[in-house]
PDB file of C-alpha atoms in Angstrom:
ATOM      1  CA  MET L 543       4.561  18.040 -14.995  1.00 47.00           C
ATOM      2  CA  THR L 544       5.092  16.118 -18.252  1.00 51.00           C
ATOM      3  CA  GLU L 545       7.774  18.569 -19.368  1.00 53.00           C
ATOM      4  CA  ARG L 546      10.011  17.054 -16.684  1.00 69.00           C
ATOM      5  CA  ILE L 547       9.907  13.681 -18.388  1.00 80.00           C
ATOM      6  CA  ASP L 548      12.049  13.004 -21.434  1.00 84.00           C
ATOM      7  CA  PHE L 549      10.387   9.956 -22.939  1.00 85.00           C
ATOM      8  CA  THR L 550      13.390   9.316 -25.199  1.00 86.00           C
ATOM      9  CA  LYS L 551      15.089   8.268 -21.936  1.00 87.00           C
ATOM     10  CA  SER L 552      12.144   6.195 -20.670  1.00 89.00           C
ATOM     11  CA  GLU L 553      14.405   3.164 -20.233  1.00 91.00           C
ATOM     12  CA  GLN L 554      16.036   4.970 -17.291  1.00 90.00           C
ATOM     13  CA  TYR L 555      12.672   5.419 -15.549  1.00 92.00           C
ATOM     14  CA  THR L 556      10.473   3.431 -13.192  1.00 93.00           C
ATOM     15  CA  LEU L 557       6.776   3.177 -14.076  1.00 95.00           C
ATOM     16  CA  SER L 558       4.412   2.337 -11.220  1.00 96.00           C
ATOM     17  CA  ILE L 559       0.716   1.677 -11.855  1.00 97.00           C
ATOM     18  CA  ARG L 560      -1.747   1.513  -8.956  1.00 97.00           C
ATOM     19  CA  LEU L 561      -5.057  -0.300  -9.443  1.00 97.00           C
ATOM     20  CA  SER L 562      -7.945   0.240  -7.038  1.00 93.00           C
ATOM     21  CA  ALA L 563     -11.724  -0.021  -7.148  1.00 88.00           C
ATOM     22  CA  ASP L 564     -11.717   3.738  -6.395  1.00 87.00           C
ATOM     23  CA  GLY L 565      -9.664   4.580  -9.490  1.00 91.00           C
ATOM     24  CA  PHE L 566      -6.304   4.024 -11.147  1.00 96.00           C
ATOM     25  CA  SER L 567      -3.142   6.110 -11.030  1.00 95.00           C
ATOM     26  CA  PHE L 568       0.396   5.860 -12.300  1.00 95.00           C
ATOM     27  CA  SER L 569       3.747   7.537 -11.758  1.00 91.00           C
ATOM     28  CA  ILE L 570       6.922   7.814 -13.797  1.00 92.00           C
ATOM     29  CA  TYR L 571      10.080   8.356 -11.796  1.00 86.00           C
ATOM     30  CA  ASN L 572      13.782   8.685 -12.509  1.00 83.00           C
ATOM     31  CA  PRO L 573      15.555   7.204  -9.455  1.00 78.00           C
ATOM     32  CA  LEU L 574      18.847   8.782 -10.552  1.00 78.00           C
ATOM     33  CA  THR L 575      17.697  12.411 -10.277  1.00 73.00           C
ATOM     34  CA  ASP L 576      14.664  12.412  -7.918  1.00 62.00           C
ATOM     35  CA  ASN L 577      13.362  15.522  -9.727  1.00 66.00           C
ATOM     36  CA  ASP L 578      11.993  13.795 -12.829  1.00 76.00           C
ATOM     37  CA  PHE L 579       8.612  12.730 -11.503  1.00 82.00           C
ATOM     38  CA  TYR L 580       5.192  12.523 -13.142  1.00 86.00           C
ATOM     39  CA  PHE L 581       1.969  11.432 -11.434  1.00 90.00           C
ATOM     40  CA  VAL L 582      -1.489  10.985 -12.984  1.00 91.00           C
ATOM     41  CA  LEU L 583      -4.852  10.039 -11.506  1.00 93.00           C
ATOM     42  CA  TYR L 584      -6.967   8.052 -13.971  1.00 94.00           C
ATOM     43  CA  PRO L 585     -10.725   7.921 -13.227  1.00 91.00           C
ATOM     44  CA  ILE L 586     -12.473   4.646 -13.976  1.00 92.00           C
ATOM     45  CA  ASN L 587     -15.954   3.806 -15.192  1.00 92.00           C
ATOM     46  CA  ALA L 588     -17.684   1.966 -12.344  1.00 89.00           C
ATOM     47  CA  GLY L 589     -19.917   0.204 -14.863  1.00 91.00           C
ATOM     48  CA  TYR L 590     -16.920  -1.474 -16.538  1.00 93.00           C
ATOM     49  CA  SER L 591     -14.839  -4.386 -15.281  1.00 92.00           C
ATOM     50  CA  MET L 592     -11.310  -3.742 -14.024  1.00 92.00           C
ATOM     51  CA  THR L 593      -9.913  -5.297 -17.221  1.00 94.00           C
ATOM     52  CA  ALA L 594     -12.080  -3.096 -19.475  1.00 96.00           C
ATOM     53  CA  ASN L 595     -10.955   0.020 -17.578  1.00 96.00           C
ATOM     54  CA  LEU L 596      -7.355  -1.129 -17.772  1.00 96.00           C
ATOM     55  CA  LYS L 597      -7.560  -1.766 -21.529  1.00 96.00           C
ATOM     56  CA  GLU L 598      -8.914   1.737 -21.990  1.00 96.00           C
ATOM     57  CA  MET L 599      -6.134   3.297 -19.905  1.00 96.00           C
ATOM     58  CA  LEU L 600      -3.380   1.376 -21.710  1.00 97.00           C
ATOM     59  CA  THR L 601      -4.846   2.241 -25.119  1.00 95.00           C
ATOM     60  CA  GLU L 602      -5.519   5.931 -24.497  1.00 94.00           C
ATOM     61  CA  THR L 603      -2.427   6.906 -22.456  1.00 95.00           C
ATOM     62  CA  GLU L 604       0.651   7.704 -24.532  1.00 93.00           C
ATOM     63  CA  ALA L 605       2.974   7.588 -21.514  1.00 93.00           C
ATOM     64  CA  LEU L 606       2.155   3.887 -21.019  1.00 95.00           C
ATOM     65  CA  LYS L 607       3.329   2.924 -24.513  1.00 94.00           C
ATOM     66  CA  TYR L 608       7.062   3.362 -23.834  1.00 94.00           C
ATOM     67  CA  SER L 609       9.607   0.873 -22.514  1.00 94.00           C
ATOM     68  CA  TYR L 610      10.710   1.374 -18.903  1.00 95.00           C
ATOM     69  CA  LYS L 611      13.631   0.151 -16.837  1.00 94.00           C
ATOM     70  CA  ARG L 612      11.255  -1.155 -14.175  1.00 94.00           C
ATOM     71  CA  VAL L 613       7.482  -1.572 -14.037  1.00 97.00           C
ATOM     72  CA  ASN L 614       5.656  -1.969 -10.724  1.00 97.00           C
ATOM     73  CA  ILE L 615       1.978  -2.857 -10.456  1.00 98.00           C
ATOM     74  CA  LEU L 616       0.383  -2.024  -7.094  1.00 97.00           C
ATOM     75  CA  TYR L 617      -2.913  -3.795  -6.455  1.00 97.00           C
ATOM     76  CA  ASP L 618      -5.212  -2.359  -3.803  1.00 95.00           C
ATOM     77  CA  SER L 619      -7.450  -5.015  -2.268  1.00 93.00           C
ATOM     78  CA  PRO L 620      -8.265  -6.211   1.263  1.00 93.00           C
ATOM     79  CA  ARG L 621      -7.774  -9.795   0.042  1.00 94.00           C
ATOM     80  CA  PHE L 622      -4.229 -10.295   1.336  1.00 96.00           C
ATOM     81  CA  THR L 623      -2.747 -12.407   4.117  1.00 96.00           C
ATOM     82  CA  PRO L 624       0.716 -12.640   5.731  1.00 95.00           C
ATOM     83  CA  VAL L 625       2.645 -15.906   6.090  1.00 95.00           C
ATOM     84  CA  PRO L 626       5.876 -16.265   8.131  1.00 93.00           C
ATOM     85  CA  LEU L 627       8.780 -16.566   5.696  1.00 92.00           C
ATOM     86  CA  GLU L 628      10.109 -19.742   7.330  1.00 92.00           C
ATOM     87  CA  LEU L 629       6.748 -21.504   6.772  1.00 89.00           C
ATOM     88  CA  PHE L 630       6.238 -20.390   3.181  1.00 91.00           C
ATOM     89  CA  GLU L 631       6.243 -22.864   0.283  1.00 90.00           C
ATOM     90  CA  ASP L 632       5.356 -21.821  -3.273  1.00 89.00           C
ATOM     91  CA  GLU L 633       3.180 -24.833  -3.990  1.00 91.00           C
ATOM     92  CA  GLN L 634       1.027 -24.114  -0.920  1.00 91.00           C
ATOM     93  CA  MET L 635       0.118 -20.536  -1.917  1.00 94.00           C
ATOM     94  CA  ASP L 636      -3.452 -21.187  -3.055  1.00 95.00           C
ATOM     95  CA  THR L 637      -4.186 -23.605  -0.215  1.00 94.00           C
ATOM     96  CA  ILE L 638      -3.035 -21.173   2.473  1.00 94.00           C
ATOM     97  CA  PHE L 639      -4.730 -18.176   0.876  1.00 96.00           C
ATOM     98  CA  TYR L 640      -8.114 -19.922   0.567  1.00 96.00           C
ATOM     99  CA  HIS L 641      -7.963 -21.020   4.192  1.00 94.00           C
ATOM    100  CA  ASN L 642      -8.415 -17.327   4.984  1.00 93.00           C
ATOM    101  CA  PHE L 643     -10.692 -16.165   2.157  1.00 95.00           C
ATOM    102  CA  PRO L 644     -13.609 -17.609   0.183  1.00 94.00           C
ATOM    103  CA  LYS L 645     -12.620 -18.641  -3.309  1.00 92.00           C
ATOM    104  CA  GLY L 646     -13.063 -15.840  -5.829  1.00 88.00           C
ATOM    105  CA  THR L 647     -13.867 -16.158  -9.521  1.00 89.00           C
ATOM    106  CA  ASN L 648     -11.271 -15.330 -12.164  1.00 91.00           C
ATOM    107  CA  GLU L 649      -8.457 -14.513  -9.777  1.00 95.00           C
ATOM    108  CA  ILE L 650      -4.821 -15.484  -9.413  1.00 96.00           C
ATOM    109  CA  VAL L 651      -2.934 -15.748  -6.110  1.00 97.00           C
ATOM    110  CA  LEU L 652       0.423 -13.925  -6.094  1.00 97.00           C
ATOM    111  CA  CYS L 653       3.080 -13.412  -3.440  1.00 97.00           C
ATOM    112  CA  ASN L 654       5.574 -10.806  -2.253  1.00 97.00           C
ATOM    113  CA  VAL L 655       8.545 -12.071  -0.228  1.00 95.00           C
ATOM    114  CA  LEU L 656       9.514  -9.332   2.245  1.00 93.00           C
ATOM    115  CA  GLY L 657      13.065  -9.871   3.472  1.00 87.00           C
ATOM    116  CA  LYS L 658      13.178  -7.021   6.000  1.00 85.00           C
ATOM    117  CA  SER L 659       9.945  -8.102   7.674  1.00 88.00           C
ATOM    118  CA  ASN L 660      10.552 -11.872   7.416  1.00 90.00           C
ATOM    119  CA  VAL L 661       7.078 -12.367   6.015  1.00 95.00           C
ATOM    120  CA  VAL L 662       5.384 -13.274   2.722  1.00 96.00           C
ATOM    121  CA  ILE L 663       2.254 -11.390   1.641  1.00 97.00           C
ATOM    122  CA  LEU L 664      -0.160 -13.533  -0.367  1.00 97.00           C
ATOM    123  CA  PHE L 665      -2.784 -11.631  -2.343  1.00 98.00           C
ATOM    124  CA  ALA L 666      -5.403 -12.294  -4.990  1.00 97.00           C
ATOM    125  CA  MET L 667      -5.645 -10.296  -8.199  1.00 96.00           C
ATOM    126  CA  ASP L 668      -8.105 -10.301 -11.096  1.00 95.00           C
ATOM    127  CA  LYS L 669      -6.736 -12.940 -13.493  1.00 96.00           C
ATOM    128  CA  HIS L 670      -7.675 -11.079 -16.680  1.00 96.00           C
ATOM    129  CA  ALA L 671      -6.121  -7.815 -15.474  1.00 96.00           C
ATOM    130  CA  HIS L 672      -2.957  -9.725 -14.524  1.00 97.00           C
ATOM    131  CA  LEU L 673      -2.760 -11.348 -17.970  1.00 97.00           C
ATOM    132  CA  LEU L 674      -3.343  -8.047 -19.775  1.00 97.00           C
ATOM    133  CA  LEU L 675      -0.608  -6.302 -17.779  1.00 97.00           C
ATOM    134  CA  THR L 676       1.839  -9.192 -18.199  1.00 97.00           C
ATOM    135  CA  GLU L 677       1.326  -9.086 -21.973  1.00 96.00           C
ATOM    136  CA  HIS L 678       1.776  -5.303 -22.049  1.00 96.00           C
ATOM    137  CA  PHE L 679       4.703  -5.224 -19.578  1.00 97.00           C
ATOM    138  CA  PRO L 680       6.402  -8.672 -19.636  1.00 96.00           C
ATOM    139  CA  ALA L 681       8.882  -7.763 -16.853  1.00 95.00           C
ATOM    140  CA  ALA L 682       6.292  -6.154 -14.531  1.00 97.00           C
ATOM    141  CA  ARG L 683       6.496  -6.889 -10.802  1.00 97.00           C
ATOM    142  CA  PHE L 684       3.184  -7.170  -8.945  1.00 98.00           C
ATOM    143  CA  PHE L 685       2.666  -5.966  -5.373  1.00 97.00           C
ATOM    144  CA  SER L 686      -0.136  -5.872  -2.864  1.00 97.00           C
ATOM    145  CA  THR L 687      -0.404  -2.314  -1.524  1.00 96.00           C
ATOM    146  CA  ALA L 688       0.149  -3.870   1.918  1.00 96.00           C
ATOM    147  CA  SER L 689       3.653  -5.077   0.973  1.00 97.00           C
ATOM    148  CA  PRO L 690       5.681  -1.845   0.665  1.00 96.00           C
ATOM    149  CA  MET L 691       3.932  -0.444   3.742  1.00 96.00           C
ATOM    150  CA  THR L 692       4.804  -3.567   5.745  1.00 95.00           C
ATOM    151  CA  GLU L 693       8.485  -3.185   4.859  1.00 94.00           C
ATOM    152  CA  TYR L 694       8.446   0.535   5.558  1.00 93.00           C
ATOM    153  CA  PHE L 695       6.663   0.254   8.912  1.00 95.00           C
ATOM    154  CA  ALA L 696       8.860  -2.681   9.962  1.00 93.00           C
ATOM    155  CA  ARG L 697      11.913  -0.452   9.584  1.00 91.00           C
ATOM    156  CA  LYS L 698      10.273   2.482  11.369  1.00 92.00           C
ATOM    157  CA  SER L 699       9.112   0.284  14.244  1.00 94.00           C
ATOM    158  CA  ARG L 700      12.707  -0.527  15.235  1.00 92.00           C
ATOM    159  CA  LEU L 701      13.224   3.062  16.416  1.00 90.00           C
ATOM    160  CA  GLY L 702      12.821   3.496  20.162  1.00 88.00           C
ATOM    161  CA  ASN L 703      11.686   0.988  22.774  1.00 90.00           C
ATOM    162  CA  SER L 704       7.913   1.130  22.368  1.00 95.00           C
ATOM    163  CA  ARG L 705       5.682  -1.213  20.417  1.00 97.00           C
ATOM    164  CA  LYS L 706       3.900   0.403  17.493  1.00 97.00           C
ATOM    165  CA  LEU L 707       0.595   0.130  15.652  1.00 98.00           C
ATOM    166  CA  TYR L 708       0.359   1.735  12.193  1.00 97.00           C
ATOM    167  CA  THR L 709      -2.905   2.154  10.329  1.00 97.00           C
ATOM    168  CA  HIS L 710      -3.499   3.192   6.732  1.00 96.00           C
ATOM    169  CA  ILE L 711      -7.000   4.594   6.180  1.00 93.00           C
ATOM    170  CA  ARG L 712      -8.728   5.283   2.877  1.00 87.00           C
ATOM    171  CA  GLY L 713     -12.361   5.333   1.843  1.00 82.00           C
ATOM    172  CA  GLN L 714     -14.197   2.540   3.602  1.00 88.00           C
ATOM    173  CA  GLN L 715     -11.130   0.429   4.311  1.00 92.00           C
ATOM    174  CA  MET L 716      -8.442   0.423   7.002  1.00 95.00           C
ATOM    175  CA  ASP L 717      -5.221  -1.640   7.024  1.00 96.00           C
ATOM    176  CA  VAL L 718      -3.475  -2.237  10.357  1.00 97.00           C
ATOM    177  CA  PHE L 719       0.199  -3.174  10.898  1.00 97.00           C
ATOM    178  CA  CYS L 720       1.466  -4.038  14.394  1.00 97.00           C
ATOM    179  CA  PHE L 721       5.120  -4.443  15.393  1.00 96.00           C
ATOM    180  CA  ASP L 722       7.282  -5.028  18.410  1.00 94.00           C
ATOM    181  CA  LYS L 723      10.619  -3.380  17.467  1.00 89.00           C
ATOM    182  CA  GLY L 724      10.678  -4.783  13.934  1.00 87.00           C
ATOM    183  CA  SER L 725       8.997  -8.067  14.791  1.00 91.00           C
ATOM    184  CA  LEU L 726       5.632  -8.344  13.037  1.00 93.00           C
ATOM    185  CA  LEU L 727       2.694  -9.112  15.330  1.00 95.00           C
ATOM    186  CA  LEU L 728      -0.302  -8.593  13.053  1.00 95.00           C
ATOM    187  CA  ILE L 729      -1.416  -7.335   9.640  1.00 95.00           C
ATOM    188  CA  ASN L 730      -5.095  -7.154   8.775  1.00 94.00           C
ATOM    189  CA  SER L 731      -7.638  -5.160   6.812  1.00 94.00           C
ATOM    190  CA  PHE L 732     -11.012  -3.978   8.106  1.00 94.00           C
ATOM    191  CA  PRO L 733     -14.089  -2.469   6.412  1.00 93.00           C
ATOM    192  CA  CYS L 734     -14.747   0.865   8.152  1.00 91.00           C
ATOM    193  CA  LYS L 735     -17.455   3.265   7.057  1.00 87.00           C
ATOM    194  CA  GLN L 736     -17.261   5.753   9.911  1.00 92.00           C
ATOM    195  CA  THR L 737     -15.078   7.006  12.751  1.00 94.00           C
ATOM    196  CA  THR L 738     -16.730   4.805  15.382  1.00 94.00           C
ATOM    197  CA  ASP L 739     -15.813   1.680  13.353  1.00 95.00           C
ATOM    198  CA  ARG L 740     -12.177   2.774  13.144  1.00 95.00           C
ATOM    199  CA  VAL L 741     -11.947   3.550  16.844  1.00 96.00           C
ATOM    200  CA  TYR L 742     -13.564   0.218  17.739  1.00 96.00           C
ATOM    201  CA  TYR L 743     -11.191  -1.908  15.612  1.00 96.00           C
ATOM    202  CA  LEU L 744      -8.058   0.015  16.621  1.00 97.00           C
ATOM    203  CA  LEU L 745      -8.770  -0.141  20.356  1.00 97.00           C
ATOM    204  CA  TYR L 746      -9.808  -3.800  20.118  1.00 97.00           C
ATOM    205  CA  ILE L 747      -6.505  -4.734  18.426  1.00 97.00           C
ATOM    206  CA  TRP L 748      -4.611  -2.626  20.960  1.00 97.00           C
ATOM    207  CA  HIS L 749      -6.287  -4.525  23.798  1.00 96.00           C
ATOM    208  CA  GLN L 750      -5.849  -7.967  22.175  1.00 96.00           C
ATOM    209  CA  LEU L 751      -2.104  -7.417  21.698  1.00 97.00           C
ATOM    210  CA  ASN L 752      -1.776  -6.071  25.234  1.00 96.00           C
ATOM    211  CA  TYR L 753      -0.215  -2.790  24.144  1.00 97.00           C
ATOM    212  CA  ASN L 754       0.562  -0.241  26.848  1.00 96.00           C
ATOM    213  CA  GLN L 755      -1.781   2.794  26.905  1.00 95.00           C
ATOM    214  CA  GLU L 756       0.906   5.151  28.220  1.00 95.00           C
ATOM    215  CA  ARG L 757       4.042   4.068  26.400  1.00 96.00           C
ATOM    216  CA  ASP L 758       3.216   2.292  23.117  1.00 97.00           C
ATOM    217  CA  GLU L 759       2.494   4.261  19.936  1.00 97.00           C
ATOM    218  CA  MET L 760      -0.280   4.479  17.343  1.00 98.00           C
ATOM    219  CA  HIS L 761       0.477   6.124  13.973  1.00 97.00           C
ATOM    220  CA  LEU L 762      -2.205   7.106  11.446  1.00 96.00           C
ATOM    221  CA  THR L 763      -1.799   7.728   7.723  1.00 94.00           C
ATOM    222  CA  GLY L 764      -3.892   7.820   4.552  1.00 90.00           C
ATOM    223  CA  LYS L 765      -7.000   9.858   3.712  1.00 87.00           C
ATOM    224  CA  LEU L 766      -7.996  11.050   7.168  1.00 86.00           C
ATOM    225  CA  GLU L 767     -11.170  12.944   6.358  1.00 87.00           C
ATOM    226  CA  ASP L 768     -12.294  12.573   9.987  1.00 89.00           C
ATOM    227  CA  LYS L 769      -8.834  13.314  11.421  1.00 90.00           C
ATOM    228  CA  GLU L 770      -9.849  15.641  14.266  1.00 93.00           C
ATOM    229  CA  GLU L 771     -12.685  13.447  15.492  1.00 95.00           C
ATOM    230  CA  LEU L 772     -10.594  10.276  15.173  1.00 95.00           C
ATOM    231  CA  LEU L 773      -7.658  11.772  17.090  1.00 96.00           C
ATOM    232  CA  LYS L 774      -9.952  13.103  19.815  1.00 96.00           C
ATOM    233  CA  GLU L 775     -11.587   9.696  20.345  1.00 96.00           C
ATOM    234  CA  LEU L 776      -8.313   7.742  20.329  1.00 97.00           C
ATOM    235  CA  ARG L 777      -6.586  10.199  22.665  1.00 96.00           C
ATOM    236  CA  ASN L 778      -9.342   9.630  25.216  1.00 96.00           C
ATOM    237  CA  TYR L 779      -7.760   6.192  25.731  1.00 95.00           C
ATOM    238  CA  LEU L 780      -4.164   6.330  24.444  1.00 96.00           C
ATOM    239  CA  ARG L 781      -1.410   8.806  25.203  1.00 95.00           C
ATOM    240  CA  GLN L 782       0.850   8.296  22.151  1.00 96.00           C
ATOM    241  CA  VAL L 783      -1.237   8.883  18.990  1.00 97.00           C
ATOM    242  CA  PHE L 784       0.429  10.498  15.945  1.00 96.00           C
ATOM    243  CA  VAL L 785      -0.411  11.396  12.342  1.00 94.00           C
ATOM    244  CA  ILE L 786       2.243  10.578   9.738  1.00 91.00           C
ATOM    245  CA  ASN L 787       3.043  13.556   7.514  1.00 82.00           C
ATOM    246  CA  PRO L 788       4.495  12.259   4.213  1.00 76.00           C
ATOM    247  CA  LYS L 789       6.258  15.563   3.483  1.00 73.00           C
ATOM    248  CA  ALA L 790       8.160  15.283   6.763  1.00 70.00           C
ATOM    249  CA  GLU L 791       8.528  11.510   6.466  1.00 66.00           C
ATOM    250  CA  PHE L 792      10.078  11.575   2.997  1.00 64.00           C
ATOM    251  CA  ASN L 793      11.904  14.895   3.267  1.00 62.00           C
ATOM    252  CA  ARG L 794      13.721  16.309   0.258  1.00 50.00           C
ATOM    253  CA  SER L 795      11.785  14.076  -2.121  1.00 59.00           C
ATOM    254  CA  GLU L 796       9.781  15.531  -5.001  1.00 61.00           C
ATOM    255  CA  ILE L 797       7.375  12.615  -4.650  1.00 63.00           C
ATOM    256  CA  SER L 798       6.208  13.626  -1.181  1.00 56.00           C
ATOM    257  CA  LYS L 799       5.230  17.100  -2.405  1.00 58.00           C
ATOM    258  CA  ILE L 800       2.338  15.772  -4.480  1.00 65.00           C
ATOM    259  CA  GLU L 801      -0.754  15.652  -2.277  1.00 67.00           C
ATOM    260  CA  GLU L 802      -2.713  13.077  -4.298  1.00 77.00           C
ATOM    261  CA  ILE L 803      -0.062  10.368  -4.451  1.00 84.00           C
ATOM    262  CA  PRO L 804      -1.137   7.407  -2.270  1.00 88.00           C
ATOM    263  CA  PHE L 805       1.058   6.632   0.721  1.00 90.00           C
ATOM    264  CA  ASP L 806       1.582   3.013  -0.399  1.00 92.00           C
ATOM    265  CA  MET L 807       2.995   4.214  -3.740  1.00 91.00           C
ATOM    266  CA  GLN L 808       5.344   6.606  -1.930  1.00 88.00           C
ATOM    267  CA  THR L 809       6.679   3.811   0.265  1.00 90.00           C
ATOM    268  CA  LEU L 810       7.192   1.551  -2.755  1.00 89.00           C
ATOM    269  CA  LEU L 811       9.130   4.160  -4.735  1.00 80.00           C
ATOM    270  CA  LEU L 812      11.173   5.630  -1.918  1.00 72.00           C
ATOM    271  CA  CYS L 813      12.088   2.360  -0.222  1.00 65.00           C
ATOM    272  CA  GLU L 814      13.224   0.526  -3.356  1.00 62.00           C
TER     273      GLU L 814
END
């Protein structure tokens, strides 16, 4: 894949780095051609801190030593919360965030203002990792993984007349996004270790928001290792349950052809 990238033209490219407790990854993408695309999974040492792993990746990876037109940092953590745009004030970020979460050590609260969804996503990030990345990439933009998916699903939810629930599943975590024709109803993250947990949370949210079992839609994406069982259980109660296929969703894009690339990174790159 690297032969597609001409690093002498790196200043035309977008670099996106995704940080997660499960491992890191990064992509290099030329938005002008769509064909110049490079994606790498970077395993981490679970015994090291996030900053130590990050230092190692930045030191050992030649591709991360070039200058890029744009640098995105995607941070995967359940510690995020939405705030209506009209109620958001910069100086209240920490206060609002820590109303919803216990105070963490060595973290910084950041925000993403989402114009299409009319919402601000507040999220906490490891302070040392943030400092290291800011020093290495002074113009980097930081995103919660929930942010590009919120914008993407908000746009999708305007199609048709039904209300929609989208869920992004990976590992032991599940993020849920609920809309009524573009209007955001709920975003939340849930720890889910097995199929029964996922079914319980999804049906509970469905009931709480008074969604219609016949007409309204549920869409699943992410690492669906229990896909058949999950679909079977959900379809016992709901008529409109679908699995999002990134290749069909992002047709004609080289990015969607790579199986390992996380869905949140695809939405960030392809919706920019």
